Short mmCIF file of C-alpha atoms (C1' of nucleotides) in Angstrom, two decimals:
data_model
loop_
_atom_site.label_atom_id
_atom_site.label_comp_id
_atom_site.label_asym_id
_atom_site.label_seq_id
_atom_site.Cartn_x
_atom_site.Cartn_y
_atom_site.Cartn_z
CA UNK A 1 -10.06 -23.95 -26.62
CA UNK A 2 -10.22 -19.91 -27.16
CA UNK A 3 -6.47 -18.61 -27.31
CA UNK A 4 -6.06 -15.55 -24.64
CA UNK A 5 -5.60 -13.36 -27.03
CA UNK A 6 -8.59 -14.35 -29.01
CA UNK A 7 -10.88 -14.40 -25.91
CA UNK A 8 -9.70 -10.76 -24.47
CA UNK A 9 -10.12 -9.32 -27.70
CA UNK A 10 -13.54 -11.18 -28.21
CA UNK A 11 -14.87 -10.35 -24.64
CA UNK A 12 -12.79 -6.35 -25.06
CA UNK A 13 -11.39 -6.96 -22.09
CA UNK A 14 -8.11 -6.30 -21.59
CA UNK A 15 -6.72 -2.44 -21.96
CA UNK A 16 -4.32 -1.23 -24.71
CA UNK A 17 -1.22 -2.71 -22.87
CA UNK A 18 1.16 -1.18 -25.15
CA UNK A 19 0.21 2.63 -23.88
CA UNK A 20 -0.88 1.16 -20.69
CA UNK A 21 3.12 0.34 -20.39
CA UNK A 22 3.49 3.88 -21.20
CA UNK A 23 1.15 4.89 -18.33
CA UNK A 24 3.14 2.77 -15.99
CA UNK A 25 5.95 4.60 -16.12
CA UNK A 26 5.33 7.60 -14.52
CA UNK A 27 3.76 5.62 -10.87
CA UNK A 28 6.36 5.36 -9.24
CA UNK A 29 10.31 5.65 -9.13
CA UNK A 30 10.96 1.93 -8.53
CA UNK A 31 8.11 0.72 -11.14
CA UNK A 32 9.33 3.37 -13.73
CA UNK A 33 12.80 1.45 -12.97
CA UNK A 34 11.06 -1.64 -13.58
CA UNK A 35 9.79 -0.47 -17.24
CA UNK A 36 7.33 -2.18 -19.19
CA UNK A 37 7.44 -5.31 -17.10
CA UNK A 38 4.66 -4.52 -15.26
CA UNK A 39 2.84 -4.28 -18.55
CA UNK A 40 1.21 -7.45 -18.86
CA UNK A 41 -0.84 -9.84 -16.32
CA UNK A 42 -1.22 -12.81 -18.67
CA UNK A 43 -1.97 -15.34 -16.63
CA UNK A 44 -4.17 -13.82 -14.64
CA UNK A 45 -6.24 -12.45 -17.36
CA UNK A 46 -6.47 -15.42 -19.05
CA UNK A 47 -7.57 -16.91 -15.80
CA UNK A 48 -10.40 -14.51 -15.17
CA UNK A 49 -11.59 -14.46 -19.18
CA UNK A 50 -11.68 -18.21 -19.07
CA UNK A 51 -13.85 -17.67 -15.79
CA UNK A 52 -15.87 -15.41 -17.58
CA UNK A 53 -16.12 -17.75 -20.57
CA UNK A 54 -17.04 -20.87 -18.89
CA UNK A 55 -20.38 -19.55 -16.85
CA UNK A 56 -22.47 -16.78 -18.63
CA UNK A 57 -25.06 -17.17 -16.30
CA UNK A 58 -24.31 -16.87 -12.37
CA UNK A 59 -25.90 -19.90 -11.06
CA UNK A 60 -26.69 -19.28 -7.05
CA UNK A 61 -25.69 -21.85 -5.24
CA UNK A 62 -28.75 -23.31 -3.34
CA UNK A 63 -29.28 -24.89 -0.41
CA UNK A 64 -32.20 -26.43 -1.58
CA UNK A 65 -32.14 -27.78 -5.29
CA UNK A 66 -34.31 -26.04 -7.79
CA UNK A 67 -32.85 -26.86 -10.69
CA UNK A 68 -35.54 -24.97 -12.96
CA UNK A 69 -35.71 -21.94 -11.45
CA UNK A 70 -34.16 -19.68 -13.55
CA UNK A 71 -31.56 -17.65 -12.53
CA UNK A 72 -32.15 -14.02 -12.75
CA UNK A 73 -28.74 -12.70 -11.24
CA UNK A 74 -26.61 -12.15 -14.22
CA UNK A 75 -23.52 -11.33 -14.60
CA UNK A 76 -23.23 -7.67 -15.56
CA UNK A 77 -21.75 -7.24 -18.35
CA UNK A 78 -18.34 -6.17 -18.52
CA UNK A 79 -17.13 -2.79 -18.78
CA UNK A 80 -16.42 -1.64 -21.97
CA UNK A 81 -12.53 -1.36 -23.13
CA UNK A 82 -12.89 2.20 -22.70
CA UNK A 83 -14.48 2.24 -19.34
CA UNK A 84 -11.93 -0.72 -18.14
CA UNK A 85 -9.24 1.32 -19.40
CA UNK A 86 -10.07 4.70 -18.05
CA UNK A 87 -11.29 2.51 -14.80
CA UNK A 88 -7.56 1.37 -14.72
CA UNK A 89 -5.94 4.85 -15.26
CA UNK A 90 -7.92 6.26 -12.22
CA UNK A 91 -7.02 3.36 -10.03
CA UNK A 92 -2.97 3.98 -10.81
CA UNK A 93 -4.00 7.51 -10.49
CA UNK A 94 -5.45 6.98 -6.74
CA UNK A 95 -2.50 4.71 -5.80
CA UNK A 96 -0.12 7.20 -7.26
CA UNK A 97 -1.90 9.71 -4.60
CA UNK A 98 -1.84 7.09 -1.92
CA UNK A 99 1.77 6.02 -2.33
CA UNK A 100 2.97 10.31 -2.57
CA UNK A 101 1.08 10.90 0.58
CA UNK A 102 3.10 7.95 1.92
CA UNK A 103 6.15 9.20 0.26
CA UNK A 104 5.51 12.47 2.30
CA UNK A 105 4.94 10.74 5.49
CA UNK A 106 8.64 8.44 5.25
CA UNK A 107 10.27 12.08 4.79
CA UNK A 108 8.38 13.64 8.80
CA UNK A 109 8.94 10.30 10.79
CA UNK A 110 12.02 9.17 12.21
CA UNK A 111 13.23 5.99 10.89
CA UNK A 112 14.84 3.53 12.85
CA UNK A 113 18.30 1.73 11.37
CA UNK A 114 17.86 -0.98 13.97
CA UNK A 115 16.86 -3.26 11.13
CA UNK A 116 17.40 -1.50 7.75
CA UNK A 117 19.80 -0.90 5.82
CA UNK A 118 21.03 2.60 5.27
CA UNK A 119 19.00 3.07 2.14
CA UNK A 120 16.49 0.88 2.86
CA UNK A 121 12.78 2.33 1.77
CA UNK A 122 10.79 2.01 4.79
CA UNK A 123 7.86 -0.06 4.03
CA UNK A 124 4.35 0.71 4.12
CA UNK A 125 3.06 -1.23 7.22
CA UNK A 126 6.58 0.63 9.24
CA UNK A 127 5.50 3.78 7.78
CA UNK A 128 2.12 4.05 9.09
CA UNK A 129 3.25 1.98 12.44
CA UNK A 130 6.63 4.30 13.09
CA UNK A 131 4.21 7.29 12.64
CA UNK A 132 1.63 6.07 14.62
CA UNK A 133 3.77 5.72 17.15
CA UNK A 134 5.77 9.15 16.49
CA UNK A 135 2.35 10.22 16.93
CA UNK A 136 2.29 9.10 20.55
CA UNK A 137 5.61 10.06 21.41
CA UNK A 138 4.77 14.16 20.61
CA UNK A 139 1.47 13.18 22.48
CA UNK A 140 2.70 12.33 25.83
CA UNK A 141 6.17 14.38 25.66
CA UNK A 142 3.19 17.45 25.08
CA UNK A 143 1.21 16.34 27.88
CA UNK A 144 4.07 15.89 30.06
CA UNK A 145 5.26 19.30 29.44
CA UNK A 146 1.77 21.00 30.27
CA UNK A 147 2.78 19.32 34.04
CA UNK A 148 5.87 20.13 34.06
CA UNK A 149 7.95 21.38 31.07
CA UNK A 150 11.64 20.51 32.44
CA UNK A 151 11.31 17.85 35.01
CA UNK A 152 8.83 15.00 33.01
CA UNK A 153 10.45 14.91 29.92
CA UNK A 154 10.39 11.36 28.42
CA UNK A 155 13.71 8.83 29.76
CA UNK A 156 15.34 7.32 26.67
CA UNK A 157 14.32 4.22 27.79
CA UNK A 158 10.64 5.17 27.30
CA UNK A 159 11.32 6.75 23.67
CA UNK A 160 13.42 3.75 22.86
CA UNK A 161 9.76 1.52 23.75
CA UNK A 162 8.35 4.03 21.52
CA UNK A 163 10.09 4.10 18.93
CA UNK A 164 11.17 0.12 18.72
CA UNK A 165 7.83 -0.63 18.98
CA UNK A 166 6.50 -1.13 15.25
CA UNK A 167 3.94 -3.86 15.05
CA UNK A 168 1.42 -2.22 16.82
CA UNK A 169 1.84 -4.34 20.27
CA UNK A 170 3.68 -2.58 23.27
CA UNK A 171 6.91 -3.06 24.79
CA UNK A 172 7.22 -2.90 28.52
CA UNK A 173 8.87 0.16 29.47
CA UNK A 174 11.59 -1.56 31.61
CA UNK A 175 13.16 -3.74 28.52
CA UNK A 176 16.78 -3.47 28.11
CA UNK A 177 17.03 -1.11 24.93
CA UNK A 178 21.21 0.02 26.00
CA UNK A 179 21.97 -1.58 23.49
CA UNK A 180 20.77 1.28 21.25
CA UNK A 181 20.05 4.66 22.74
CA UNK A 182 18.49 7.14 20.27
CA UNK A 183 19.87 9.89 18.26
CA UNK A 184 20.65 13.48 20.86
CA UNK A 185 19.62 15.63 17.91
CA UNK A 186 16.38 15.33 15.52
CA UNK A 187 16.50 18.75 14.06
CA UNK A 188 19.86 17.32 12.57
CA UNK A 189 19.27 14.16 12.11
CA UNK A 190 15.50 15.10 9.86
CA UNK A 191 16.26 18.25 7.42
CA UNK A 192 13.40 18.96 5.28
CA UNK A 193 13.31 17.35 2.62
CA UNK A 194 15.88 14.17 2.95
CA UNK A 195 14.94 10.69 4.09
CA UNK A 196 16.71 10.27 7.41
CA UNK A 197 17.07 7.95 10.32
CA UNK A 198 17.47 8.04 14.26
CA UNK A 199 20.77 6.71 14.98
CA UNK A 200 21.03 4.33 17.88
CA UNK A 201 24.47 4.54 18.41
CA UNK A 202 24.48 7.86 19.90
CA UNK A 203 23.09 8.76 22.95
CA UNK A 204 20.34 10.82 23.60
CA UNK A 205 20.58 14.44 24.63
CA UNK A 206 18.60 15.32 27.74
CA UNK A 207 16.80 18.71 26.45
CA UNK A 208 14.19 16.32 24.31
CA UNK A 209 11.29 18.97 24.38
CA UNK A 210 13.64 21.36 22.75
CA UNK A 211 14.42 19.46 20.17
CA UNK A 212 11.04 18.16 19.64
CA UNK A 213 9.86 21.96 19.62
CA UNK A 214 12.72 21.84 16.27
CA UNK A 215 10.78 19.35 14.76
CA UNK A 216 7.01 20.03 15.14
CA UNK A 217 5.47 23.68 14.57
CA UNK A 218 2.81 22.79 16.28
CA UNK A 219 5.19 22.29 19.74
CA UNK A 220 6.75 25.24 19.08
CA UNK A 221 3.79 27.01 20.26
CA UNK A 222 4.06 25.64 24.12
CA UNK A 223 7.51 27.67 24.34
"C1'" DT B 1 14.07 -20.82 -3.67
"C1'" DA B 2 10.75 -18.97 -0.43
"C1'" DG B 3 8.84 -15.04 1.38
"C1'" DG B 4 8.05 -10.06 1.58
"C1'" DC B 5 6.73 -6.07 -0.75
"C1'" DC B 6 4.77 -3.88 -4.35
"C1'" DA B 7 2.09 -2.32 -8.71
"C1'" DT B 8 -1.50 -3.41 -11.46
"C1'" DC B 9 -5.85 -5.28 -13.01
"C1'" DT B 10 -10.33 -6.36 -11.92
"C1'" DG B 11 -15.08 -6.65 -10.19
"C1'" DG B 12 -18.10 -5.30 -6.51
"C1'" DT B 13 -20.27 -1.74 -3.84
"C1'" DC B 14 -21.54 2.76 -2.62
"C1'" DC B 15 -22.31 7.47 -3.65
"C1'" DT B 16 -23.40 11.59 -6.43
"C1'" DA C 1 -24.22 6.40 -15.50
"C1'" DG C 2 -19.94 7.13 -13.94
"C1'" DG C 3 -16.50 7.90 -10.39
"C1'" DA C 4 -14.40 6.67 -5.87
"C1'" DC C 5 -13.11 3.27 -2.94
"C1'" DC C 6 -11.99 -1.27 -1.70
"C1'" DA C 7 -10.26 -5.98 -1.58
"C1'" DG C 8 -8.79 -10.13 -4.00
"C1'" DA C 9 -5.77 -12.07 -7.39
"C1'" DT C 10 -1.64 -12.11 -9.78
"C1'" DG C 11 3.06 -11.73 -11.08
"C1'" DG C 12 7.59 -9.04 -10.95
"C1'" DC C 13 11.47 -7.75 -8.18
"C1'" DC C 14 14.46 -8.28 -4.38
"C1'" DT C 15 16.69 -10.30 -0.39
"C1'" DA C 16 18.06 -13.81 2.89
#
DNA sequence: TAGGCCATCTGGTCCT
DNA sequence: AGGACCAGATGGCCTA
């Protein structure tokens, strides 16, 4: 039986974890919190080296048995330390860039506080579903002004479906959303630069496209 | 303790 | 050949 240390080292497969901790801490806030824990994947590695131990040669499974023909799909060989470790340091790299642009996305949509916490981090999957649907809402609230700039603004009723709905499926417009009415003022509620959220509890001011003109530079235009 | 969310590692694939 | 992108696997952290 190869120790996991033994085999990594044998194989060169495993990166310098001790400045690969180092590298951690700079991905995000919550990982740097998390220090050097999310140094090591022991387990896992071992898993995968004792994989990579036990068959050298990819056997194809075949339908029909041939058990002489020889295999010419090998394995390729594993990237070198180097390579896997400058592989690695581009991948945190790329999910450093993915998880800023997200960053910078949480801080331009309206949050809900329906169910989160005050300081709750919006996740991922809300981020990208609350903007898609912030998306929609400029959308029709823009198309509705080309008709008729005053008279077809959105009811609250409709932003409420809008803005509750988060898992990509639709809510009918004529759901009972009184229990929450959304926030009169987003210019207020989203400054620049802080992580903000539409408050339900207050009610929702009737000059919408004005406030939405606040908001988006683009709207501002159709004034 | 289970489940959700997340960061990281890793190998495969495609592209330059 | 090497980088970018992607998805699967894994384990840590946190909350209900």
């Amino acid at each position: 039986m190869i120790e996991y240390g033994e085999l990594s080292e044998r194989l060169g497969l495993l990166p310098d974890f001790s400045t690969d901790s180092n590298n951690n801490s700079d991905s995000s806030e919550k990982n740097s919190q998390r220090g050097e824990k999310y140094s090591l994947r022991p387990r896992s590695a071992k898993k995968r080296n004792l994989d990579d131990d036990s068959d050298e040669i990819i056997t194809i499974p075949t339908k029909s048995s041939k058990p002489k023909t020889p295999r010419p799909k090998q394995k390729p060989a594993p990237l070198s330390k180097y390579r896997r470790k400058t592989a690695n340091a581009r991948e945190r790299s790329r999910m450093k860039e993915i998880n800023q642009a997200f960053e910078t996305l949480r801080k331009v949509v309206p949050q809900m506080t329906i169910t989160h916490q005050a300081n709750e981090k919006l996740t991922k999957i809300m981020t990208l579903r609350l903007a898609m649907k912030y998306i929609s809402t400029l959308s029709s609230a823009l198309n509705q002004e080309s008709i008729n700039e005053e008279d077809l603004l959105p009811s609250a009723s409709e932003l409420d479906c809008l803005l509750l709905e988060s898992d990509g499926e639709s809510l009918p417009l004529d759901s009972d959303f009184s229990d929450h009415s959304l926030t009169h003022d987003f210019a207020i509620d989203f400054p620049d630069d802080s992580l903000t959220s539409v408050d339900f509890s207050t009610p929702l001011s009737p000059d919408f496209s004005h406030h939405l003109r606040q908001f988006d530079p683009l709207l501002s235009g159709f004034s």
